[in-house]
PDB file of C-alpha atoms in Angstrom:
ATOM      1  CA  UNK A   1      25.828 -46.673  16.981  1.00 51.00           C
ATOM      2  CA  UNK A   2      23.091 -48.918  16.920  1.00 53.00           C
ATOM      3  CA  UNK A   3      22.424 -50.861  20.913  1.00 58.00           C
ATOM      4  CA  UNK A   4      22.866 -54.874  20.561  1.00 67.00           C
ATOM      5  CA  UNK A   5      18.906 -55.718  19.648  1.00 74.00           C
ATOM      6  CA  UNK A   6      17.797 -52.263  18.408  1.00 76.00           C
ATOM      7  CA  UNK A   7      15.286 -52.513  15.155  1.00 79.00           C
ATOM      8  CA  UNK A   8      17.608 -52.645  11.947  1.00 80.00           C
ATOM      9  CA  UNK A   9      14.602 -53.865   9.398  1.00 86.00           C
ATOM     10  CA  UNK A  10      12.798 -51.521   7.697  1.00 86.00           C
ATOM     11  CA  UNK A  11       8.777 -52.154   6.543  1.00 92.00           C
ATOM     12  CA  UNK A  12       9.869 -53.591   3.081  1.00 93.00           C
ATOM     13  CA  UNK A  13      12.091 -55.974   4.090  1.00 91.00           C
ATOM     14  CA  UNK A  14       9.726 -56.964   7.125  1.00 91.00           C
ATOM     15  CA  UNK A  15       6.866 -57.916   4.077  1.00 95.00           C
ATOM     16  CA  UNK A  16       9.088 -59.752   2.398  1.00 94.00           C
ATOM     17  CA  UNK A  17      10.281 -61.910   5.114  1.00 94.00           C
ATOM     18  CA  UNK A  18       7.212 -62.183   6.331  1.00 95.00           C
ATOM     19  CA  UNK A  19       6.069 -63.407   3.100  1.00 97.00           C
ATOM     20  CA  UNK A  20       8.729 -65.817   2.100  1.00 96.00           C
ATOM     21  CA  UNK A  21       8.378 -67.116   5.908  1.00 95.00           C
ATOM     22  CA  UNK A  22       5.134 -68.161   5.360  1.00 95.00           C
ATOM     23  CA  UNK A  23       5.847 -69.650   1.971  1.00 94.00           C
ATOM     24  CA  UNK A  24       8.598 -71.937   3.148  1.00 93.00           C
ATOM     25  CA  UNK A  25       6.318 -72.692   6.407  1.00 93.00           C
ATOM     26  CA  UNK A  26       3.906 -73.850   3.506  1.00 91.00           C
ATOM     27  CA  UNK A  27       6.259 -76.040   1.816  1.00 88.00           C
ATOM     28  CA  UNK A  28       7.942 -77.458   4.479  1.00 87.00           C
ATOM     29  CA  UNK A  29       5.246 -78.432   6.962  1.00 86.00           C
ATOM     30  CA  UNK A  30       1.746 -78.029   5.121  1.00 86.00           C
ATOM     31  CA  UNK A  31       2.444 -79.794   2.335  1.00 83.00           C
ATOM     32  CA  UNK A  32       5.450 -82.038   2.659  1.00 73.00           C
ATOM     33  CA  UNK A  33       4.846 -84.235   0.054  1.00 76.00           C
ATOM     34  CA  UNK A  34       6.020 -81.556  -2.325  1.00 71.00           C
ATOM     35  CA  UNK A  35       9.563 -81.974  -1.259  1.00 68.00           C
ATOM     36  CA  UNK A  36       9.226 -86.151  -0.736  1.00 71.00           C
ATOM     37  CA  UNK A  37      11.973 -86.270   1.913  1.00 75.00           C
ATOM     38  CA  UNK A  38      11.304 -85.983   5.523  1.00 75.00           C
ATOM     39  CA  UNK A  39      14.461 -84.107   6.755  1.00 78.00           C
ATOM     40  CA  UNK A  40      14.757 -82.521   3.556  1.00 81.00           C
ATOM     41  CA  UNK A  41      11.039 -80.796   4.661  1.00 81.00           C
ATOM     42  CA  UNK A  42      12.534 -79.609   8.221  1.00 87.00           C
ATOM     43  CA  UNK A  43      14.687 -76.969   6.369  1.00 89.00           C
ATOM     44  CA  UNK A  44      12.557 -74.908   4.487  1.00 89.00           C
ATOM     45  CA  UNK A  45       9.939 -74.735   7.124  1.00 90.00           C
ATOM     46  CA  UNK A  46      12.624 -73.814   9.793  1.00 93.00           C
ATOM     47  CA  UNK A  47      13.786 -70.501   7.635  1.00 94.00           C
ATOM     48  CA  UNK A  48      10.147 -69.753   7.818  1.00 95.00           C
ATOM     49  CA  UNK A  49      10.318 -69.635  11.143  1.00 95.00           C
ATOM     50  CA  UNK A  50      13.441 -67.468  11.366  1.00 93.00           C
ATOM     51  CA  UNK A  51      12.295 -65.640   8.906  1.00 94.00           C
ATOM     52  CA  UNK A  52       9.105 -65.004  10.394  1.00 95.00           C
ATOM     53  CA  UNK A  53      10.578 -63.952  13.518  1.00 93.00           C
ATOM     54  CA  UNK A  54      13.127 -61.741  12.256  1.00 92.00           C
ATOM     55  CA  UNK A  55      10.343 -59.975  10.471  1.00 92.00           C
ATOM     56  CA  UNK A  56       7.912 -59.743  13.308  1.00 92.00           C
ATOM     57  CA  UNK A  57      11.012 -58.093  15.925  1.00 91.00           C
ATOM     58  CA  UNK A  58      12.049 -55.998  13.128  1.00 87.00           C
ATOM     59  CA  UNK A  59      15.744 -57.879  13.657  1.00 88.00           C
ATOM     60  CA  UNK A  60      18.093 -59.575  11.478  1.00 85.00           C
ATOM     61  CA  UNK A  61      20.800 -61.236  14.045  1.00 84.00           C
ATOM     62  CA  UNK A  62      22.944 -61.366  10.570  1.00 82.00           C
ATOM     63  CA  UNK A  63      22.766 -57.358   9.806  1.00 79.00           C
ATOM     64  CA  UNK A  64      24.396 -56.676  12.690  1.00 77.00           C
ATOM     65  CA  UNK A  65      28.091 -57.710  12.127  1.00 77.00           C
ATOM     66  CA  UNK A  66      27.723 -56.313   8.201  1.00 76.00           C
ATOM     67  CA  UNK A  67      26.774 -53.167   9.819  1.00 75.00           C
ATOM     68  CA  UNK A  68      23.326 -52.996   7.378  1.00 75.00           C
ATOM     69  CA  UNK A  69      20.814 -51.586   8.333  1.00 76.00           C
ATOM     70  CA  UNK A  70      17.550 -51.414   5.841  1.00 77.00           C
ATOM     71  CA  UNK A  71      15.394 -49.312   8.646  1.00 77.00           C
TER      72      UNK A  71
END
């Protein structure tokens, strides 16, 4: 059984969070006009940041209760 805030991303799945984090930080603060609404902009560039820090502590706070683990 895996402790409370033990790793449970593996290195794939860490890339591709990463990645995707630092698209959506792209859309939704660097370039807002892409988007056109303010608020609207505040979402994608906050799942960046989630996603960028689930993929830099190798934790996804939403594995845990579905018991996956890609590590």
């Amino acid at each position: 059984m895996a402790t409370r805030f033990s790793p449970d991303m593996g290195y794939l799945d860490r890339f591709l969070r990463m990645i995707a984090g630092l698209i959506l930080i792209y859309v939704g603060f660097i370039t807002p006009q892409l988007v056109g609404n303010a608020m609207i902009n505040l979402l994608p560039g906050l799942l960046g940041i989630l996603n960028l820090a689930s993929a830099l502590t190798a934790f996804c706070p939403l594995y845990s209760p579905a018991n996956i683990r890609t590590r």
